[in-house]
Amino acid sequence: MTLGVGVIGTGMIGQDHIRRITEVLSGADVVAVSDVNAETAEQVAARLKHASVRATGEELVKDDSVDAVLVCSSGPTHEEYVLAAIQAGKPVFCEKPLATTTAACRNILQAEVAHGSRLVQVGFMRRYDAAYRVLKDVVRRGEIGAPLMFHSGHRNPSVPSTYTSDMAIVDTAVHDFDVARWLLEEELVAIRVIPAKRNTRGGALTDPLLTVAETKSGVLVTVETSVNIGYGYDIRAELVGESGTASLADRGPVVLRSQNQVGVAVPRDWRERFLVAYDVEFQEWINAVAAGQGATGPSSWDGYAAQAVCEAGVQALHSGERIGIDLGDRPSLYFADRNERALDT
Amino acid sequence: MTLGVGVIGTGMIGQDHIRRITEVLSGADVVAVSDVNAETAEQVAARLKHASVRATGEELVKDDSVDAVLVCSSGPTHEEYVLAAIQAGKPVFCEKPLATTTAACRNILQAEVAHGSRLVQVGFMRRYDAAYRVLKDVVRRGEIGAPLMFHSGHRNPSVPSTYTSDMAIVDTAVHDFDVARWLLEEELVAIRVIPAKRNTRGGALTDPLLTVAETKSGVLVTVETSVNIGYGYDIRAELVGESGTASLADRGPVVLRSQNQVGVAVPRDWRERFLVAYDVEFQEWINAVAAGQGATGPSSWDGYAAQAVCEAGVQALHSGERIGIDLGDRPSLYFADRNERALDT
Amino acid sequence: MTLGVGVIGTGMIGQDHIRRITEVLSGADVVAVSDVNAETAEQVAARLKHASVRATGEELVKDDSVDAVLVCSSGPTHEEYVLAAIQAGKPVFCEKPLATTTAACRNILQAEVAHGSRLVQVGFMRRYDAAYRVLKDVVRRGEIGAPLMFHSGHRNPSVPSTYTSDMAIVDTAVHDFDVARWLLEEELVAIRVIPAKRNTRGGALTDPLLTVAETKSGVLVTVETSVNIGYGYDIRAELVGESGTASLADRGPVVLRSQNQVGVAVPRDWRERFLVAYDVEFQEWINAVAAGQGATGPSSWDGYAAQAVCEAGVQALHSGERIGIDLGDRPSLYFADRNERALDT
Amino acid sequence: MTLGVGVIGTGMIGQDHIRRITEVLSGADVVAVSDVNAETAEQVAARLKHASVRATGEELVKDDSVDAVLVCSSGPTHEEYVLAAIQAGKPVFCEKPLATTTAACRNILQAEVAHGSRLVQVGFMRRYDAAYRVLKDVVRRGEIGAPLMFHSGHRNPSVPSTYTSDMAIVDTAVHDFDVARWLLEEELVAIRVIPAKRNTRGGALTDPLLTVAETKSGVLVTVETSVNIGYGYDIRAELVGESGTASLADRGPVVLRSQNQVGVAVPRDWRERFLVAYDVEFQEWINAVAAGQGATGPSSWDGYAAQAVCEAGVQALHSGERIGIDLGDRPSLYFADRNERALDT
């Protein structure tokens, strides 16, 4: 049986996921689309074999042919579509952020808990990257001892002029926060943000930033965001343990010896870097949903926690202070995660 | 429309490809299977949704539900099944070798040429490996100048006691020969095989071997086969050009700093190394066949040329001499390959 | 003419430098030694060809055969011996620290300024390490744009039980502070120290630490000190610029492929890592002194600045606060440094 | 006591070694020079403190102030100067080649054997390179099992137009032959030379070459010489053992991340690559001679064996045949080498 997926939001990312589902992955098909721009939705649907266009996300969610919902619309609309899917009892994959405020995230948590089982998955694709997964395995096997620090580096060649320093936290470092929580298997409880000397390539943008967060047990998480660094899209990570460290290797598949240099290429953008991770993320989601498991990947709780860290991070950036983060109690629903050990012990 | 694939040979490799087609890839389904061992075929079919069992490969080829044939049976049976598929005008993917003698390969070439368009694709999966593809791109872009030498290394942790030195040529180095032809875009015209000091880990097996082949224009191709080297499955390649070199990078995704060492993991076996290449190989084949292109990957000519090099290689190993290789004229059908520049100019 | 060197302090480090001067380097000889432990001094002198033993450092300084003084005694004694050498108008090489308080360092600055030319050099050997020098060249040539962050990592396999967290700043990170000042060519003006989760391998020691310092222009300097990390003596450094980064490469000269790993060795201790840097440091000092230049390497000002950063760092560690650092005006004597551009523009 | 060294041949290499002895190393001084060009010798002597000029190498050897002789003159003159030094009973360091024919080498062996103890050392500096020494240690410690193959790569950015293909064997690959003998601790007994496709950057020069030599026990030694490869001076080496391999690491001390590349620099020429090795080579020679040991490094036998391999290599290049190498019996004098295990067991 093929899973019928309805896609809300057919912009660049939505179209990429539609391509993925219809041309690359196994076991699902796109059966309905909707977009705030009706014309775009029509054009996208026209290129598909049997996808209807729905006027609104709500109508799409109710469509009987839709077995599962994929939310790729703009961030502020996520809450209502995710809530609608929960209301309809349908699995929903929501691109990050889960919602743009912690309050909205809590509404989703409440609705899902009321529903009684997990329906929501949040699009933190790094957890599906083969290298990050090996990193986690290395730690779990105890090869570096207990982790004490995690150095994360998030470097973009450039960002558009509309990019703000808050976005360096909320849109960029949010991935580092999530992956830190996932690798370390505990929550972040405090955060500082320290601006470095300004990169003049980005005009007046306060960039790069050094973020220093702390987990409940005291592990330090440092995040360097350098979003106009030109040389490439370079995601760095090093876990420092009691007796060793583990870090992401450089990725270029071919060593070039030329012009007095020997080296490998750096990815040019996030698509090149995480293309396969997106494929794996969606295939695993399709498989889990088809198996009736609702969602097994990053949960509403993960989306909420990431959002809470980001809000504290923005406050830390503006105030120059160390800001504490209190998530409150985690509902028992989110301890049953089949892919992860409980984060909250 | 879903492509109906019939699989001849449901042993280990056949089952792996069936899993690939049904669980990983998009656009195809397994509709019929056959195996010399009927029981195995029945068991495999029972795990599939709608696959029939055919008594023989010939019957499977004639089955109307079968749009394309996949040959995974033992080498000596390849010729008859591939010829049957050509006879039926159906696309056929044949695991290497195309056939176990050059004479048999020529029969296939003749039949396919008589048919008038390409139907046959041979399973040289390295051409679908992302790293090899970047290697080829680097050369094509002229980043190292014209290639003058190609050093290939084929290292296995171990081989079973049934493995013979001839197999080091025919089963192992054959991949290096194919990839050399593909990267260099010309034929191999001579070959020497020089045994090194014997690795006692392999008992009486003559291993490792150094093979030195030459292309038409004089590029030297060296192949080290070390099939009991223990430390891992390590495929090495370096193209030496006029002004630089390009080689396959080490692949471990995580750098471990531990116990006075810093390094990455080496793959444990060929599955780990080429898993994704197999996926890409089959997805591209499915896409090409579904688009009515018959076959766009490694051709019967490629299978024939590889076999001819192997036969000369075995002769070279036994005689200690430099053995010339004469392929004869390449039929025009094999110059129309859409994925490659003509190899024979 | 051979330079006559007098060595004050003939413990482990003093003996190593004596070996260096007499057996490895060109142009100098050890002509006098002294030690708080007279017996040690006698034993060391007995192994040399023509070195006398002096009862005190002051007597050694006054010895006519002594052209230049090398201070390797315990830290608290440095001030008096350096002052004595200045008094005698003799070049003096002082192992770090220049003195154990900023007040004492200021005494030395005052005396040297009164003397009117540079006589004092401080033992910051990293500035003589080939890799750090290339790092500095890369930055100066503009290959990464203006530096914005400097990540330094100082990892020791283990420290004795007498080691304290203050020492992680004063004895360990002091090298990172000096090298940051030297690479970035400006002063550090503020410092924070944030302890990470404790490494249980070090018992109750507060380790590892993350230090975040700031230069006058806003460059962030992060220093990870992990002094019980077991896996090796690993000095890491990455300069993050506006358009690229430059970091110290792993150093192992041989790539070992073994047991499913490919990698290189990590140095076991600081001797292995900086052996050659010490040789270069002393040869350059000998050459400069022999040429009548007094001292061209790290100056009293460098020693004073490092000490001031350390004192602020200890205060930051204990208080949890960001501590400002005010060095006061730099005497013009220390702008004439022939090896460095003025740090203070 | 300072060792008085007399230098025969004050061209580029001679001047470099004079600089080394007088400005870098410990324990020796240059006391006499001679050169076929008297003017050059005068100019060089004038820059030294107390070096006399001798009209001929023979006179220099007899000079009472000369404790040891360094031969840096042109290859064809080596034999007579080395013989003169043996005649005078003085230690002599001879830059490679020991002599330009095996017959001449045998004359030297005979004279030295008649003298009764080792006086002659040949300038194979790679044996003093830290990386090669670690390579040898790794093998000796059994970390890769018994060596079965040795892949050596000798790449020059360019050679002058006077360079011939014979020189690729005699001047270039000779270092690879020596280092193979030294690492594997046995003799080479046969050699083939196979030209690759010609590098047009070198005009009509037959380059690159693949040399395949065999040791007595069957270890294969492959040498790639690529002497116009442009990208750098790149010395590669990989020992393939029964259970692993060990190879020279890339050497660049700084990793640069810039312009979509991450990598390190390749040395530009042999001086940059082997500068330190030359220093170590001469310091160890000075120390051994000063200690009355005559010579402990590469012996006349090593010089003779290398020359014999080169002569066979040139024959193999011209004939296209596999050429056997028979060194005859090794005099017992050359088994007493303190730095190496007997090569001939």
mmCIF file of C-alpha atoms in Angstrom, chain D residues 89-214:
data_model
loop_
_atom_site.group_PDB
_atom_site.id
_atom_site.type_symbol
_atom_site.label_atom_id
_atom_site.label_comp_id
_atom_site.label_asym_id
_atom_site.label_seq_id
_atom_site.Cartn_x
_atom_site.Cartn_y
_atom_site.Cartn_z
ATOM 1 C CA GLY D 89 92.932 6.776 7.080
ATOM 2 C CA LYS D 90 90.505 9.683 7.392
ATOM 3 C CA PRO D 91 86.698 9.455 7.650
ATOM 4 C CA VAL D 92 85.016 10.626 4.465
ATOM 5 C CA PHE D 93 81.432 11.638 3.787
ATOM 6 C CA CYS D 94 80.661 11.307 0.075
ATOM 7 C CA GLU D 95 77.560 12.792 -1.476
ATOM 8 C CA LYS D 96 75.778 10.285 -3.702
ATOM 9 C CA PRO D 97 76.775 8.620 -5.897
ATOM 10 C CA LEU D 98 79.640 6.848 -4.162
ATOM 11 C CA ALA D 99 81.046 6.485 -7.673
ATOM 12 C CA THR D 100 79.563 6.536 -11.137
ATOM 13 C CA THR D 101 80.256 2.895 -11.985
ATOM 14 C CA THR D 102 79.959 -0.313 -10.025
ATOM 15 C CA ALA D 103 83.569 -1.058 -10.921
ATOM 16 C CA ALA D 104 84.696 2.132 -9.217
ATOM 17 C CA CYS D 105 82.486 1.336 -6.227
ATOM 18 C CA ARG D 106 84.212 -2.044 -5.968
ATOM 19 C CA ASN D 107 87.594 -0.333 -5.886
ATOM 20 C CA ILE D 108 86.421 1.658 -2.886
ATOM 21 C CA LEU D 109 85.033 -1.430 -1.167
ATOM 22 C CA GLN D 110 88.367 -3.164 -1.694
ATOM 23 C CA ALA D 111 90.357 -0.275 -0.285
ATOM 24 C CA GLU D 112 88.123 0.109 2.736
ATOM 25 C CA VAL D 113 88.159 -3.609 3.448
ATOM 26 C CA ALA D 114 91.960 -3.509 3.211
ATOM 27 C CA HIS D 115 91.941 -0.625 5.683
ATOM 28 C CA GLY D 116 89.987 -2.870 8.031
ATOM 29 C CA SER D 117 87.325 -0.546 9.390
ATOM 30 C CA ARG D 118 84.615 1.695 8.020
ATOM 31 C CA LEU D 119 85.686 5.178 6.964
ATOM 32 C CA VAL D 120 83.185 5.959 4.217
ATOM 33 C CA GLN D 121 79.627 7.265 4.547
ATOM 34 C CA VAL D 122 77.361 7.942 1.560
ATOM 35 C CA GLY D 123 74.867 10.804 1.481
ATOM 36 C CA PHE D 124 71.523 9.049 1.433
ATOM 37 C CA MET D 125 69.749 11.647 3.551
ATOM 38 C CA ARG D 126 66.300 10.052 3.510
ATOM 39 C CA ARG D 127 67.463 7.605 6.162
ATOM 40 C CA TYR D 128 67.699 10.627 8.477
ATOM 41 C CA ASP D 129 64.243 11.980 7.722
ATOM 42 C CA ALA D 130 62.022 11.745 10.788
ATOM 43 C CA ALA D 131 59.052 10.416 8.820
ATOM 44 C CA TYR D 132 61.012 7.635 7.135
ATOM 45 C CA ARG D 133 62.471 6.695 10.497
ATOM 46 C CA VAL D 134 59.004 6.371 11.998
ATOM 47 C CA LEU D 135 58.019 4.298 8.961
ATOM 48 C CA LYS D 136 60.876 1.940 9.689
ATOM 49 C CA ASP D 137 59.973 1.787 13.379
ATOM 50 C CA VAL D 138 56.373 0.931 12.550
ATOM 51 C CA VAL D 139 57.513 -1.969 10.401
ATOM 52 C CA ARG D 140 60.033 -3.182 12.948
ATOM 53 C CA ARG D 141 57.413 -3.146 15.675
ATOM 54 C CA GLY D 142 55.341 -5.464 13.494
ATOM 55 C CA GLU D 143 52.407 -3.079 13.233
ATOM 56 C CA ILE D 144 51.656 -4.051 9.626
ATOM 57 C CA GLY D 145 53.046 -7.588 9.597
ATOM 58 C CA ALA D 146 55.791 -8.648 7.204
ATOM 59 C CA PRO D 147 56.175 -6.187 4.294
ATOM 60 C CA LEU D 148 55.126 -7.576 0.914
ATOM 61 C CA MET D 149 55.154 -4.510 -1.328
ATOM 62 C CA PHE D 150 56.646 -1.054 -1.177
ATOM 63 C CA HIS D 151 55.134 1.698 -3.308
ATOM 64 C CA SER D 152 57.426 4.692 -3.668
ATOM 65 C CA GLY D 153 56.549 7.892 -5.499
ATOM 66 C CA HIS D 154 59.107 10.491 -6.483
ATOM 67 C CA ARG D 155 57.520 13.614 -7.923
ATOM 68 C CA ASN D 156 59.344 16.770 -8.916
ATOM 69 C CA PRO D 157 57.624 19.933 -10.054
ATOM 70 C CA SER D 158 60.048 20.191 -12.987
ATOM 71 C CA VAL D 159 63.520 19.310 -14.212
ATOM 72 C CA PRO D 160 65.875 21.258 -16.452
ATOM 73 C CA SER D 161 66.044 20.497 -20.164
ATOM 74 C CA THR D 162 69.398 18.755 -19.638
ATOM 75 C CA TYR D 163 67.668 16.054 -17.623
ATOM 76 C CA THR D 164 67.512 12.647 -19.329
ATOM 77 C CA SER D 165 65.429 9.562 -18.698
ATOM 78 C CA ASP D 166 68.525 7.741 -17.468
ATOM 79 C CA MET D 167 68.779 10.423 -14.789
ATOM 80 C CA ALA D 168 65.271 9.499 -13.644
ATOM 81 C CA ILE D 169 66.878 6.217 -12.594
ATOM 82 C CA VAL D 170 70.387 7.246 -11.621
ATOM 83 C CA ASP D 171 69.764 10.605 -9.957
ATOM 84 C CA THR D 172 66.129 10.403 -8.925
ATOM 85 C CA ALA D 173 64.968 6.831 -8.250
ATOM 86 C CA VAL D 174 68.320 5.990 -6.656
ATOM 87 C CA HIS D 175 66.950 7.479 -3.433
ATOM 88 C CA ASP D 176 63.909 5.235 -3.640
ATOM 89 C CA PHE D 177 66.118 2.197 -4.213
ATOM 90 C CA ASP D 178 68.275 3.029 -1.202
ATOM 91 C CA VAL D 179 65.336 3.665 1.055
ATOM 92 C CA ALA D 180 63.697 0.424 -0.105
ATOM 93 C CA ARG D 181 66.848 -1.543 0.792
ATOM 94 C CA TRP D 182 67.021 0.237 4.135
ATOM 95 C CA LEU D 183 63.358 -0.187 5.048
ATOM 96 C CA LEU D 184 63.100 -3.779 3.858
ATOM 97 C CA GLU D 185 66.553 -4.757 5.042
ATOM 98 C CA GLU D 186 67.365 -6.864 2.025
ATOM 99 C CA GLU D 187 68.853 -6.482 -1.440
ATOM 100 C CA LEU D 188 67.100 -5.814 -4.727
ATOM 101 C CA VAL D 189 67.728 -8.680 -7.143
ATOM 102 C CA ALA D 190 65.823 -7.700 -10.300
ATOM 103 C CA ILE D 191 64.345 -4.643 -11.961
ATOM 104 C CA ARG D 192 61.948 -3.670 -14.756
ATOM 105 C CA VAL D 193 61.283 -0.132 -16.001
ATOM 106 C CA ILE D 194 58.009 0.613 -17.826
ATOM 107 C CA PRO D 195 57.466 4.055 -19.370
ATOM 108 C CA ALA D 196 54.002 5.561 -19.032
ATOM 109 C CA LYS D 197 52.290 7.912 -21.448
ATOM 110 C CA ARG D 198 54.627 10.859 -21.907
ATOM 111 C CA ASN D 199 54.070 14.057 -19.937
ATOM 112 C CA THR D 200 54.070 16.763 -22.594
ATOM 113 C CA ARG D 201 55.169 19.316 -20.012
ATOM 114 C CA GLY D 202 58.623 17.737 -20.279
ATOM 115 C CA GLY D 203 58.906 17.873 -24.061
ATOM 116 C CA ALA D 204 60.456 14.701 -25.455
ATOM 117 C CA LEU D 205 61.554 13.343 -22.072
ATOM 118 C CA THR D 206 60.357 9.797 -21.371
ATOM 119 C CA ASP D 207 58.496 10.621 -18.183
ATOM 120 C CA PRO D 208 56.823 9.376 -16.015
ATOM 121 C CA LEU D 209 58.346 5.944 -15.449
ATOM 122 C CA LEU D 210 57.155 2.993 -13.438
ATOM 123 C CA THR D 211 59.970 0.902 -12.024
ATOM 124 C CA VAL D 212 59.226 -2.499 -10.530
ATOM 125 C CA ALA D 213 62.048 -4.067 -8.550
ATOM 126 C CA GLU D 214 62.129 -7.269 -6.525
#
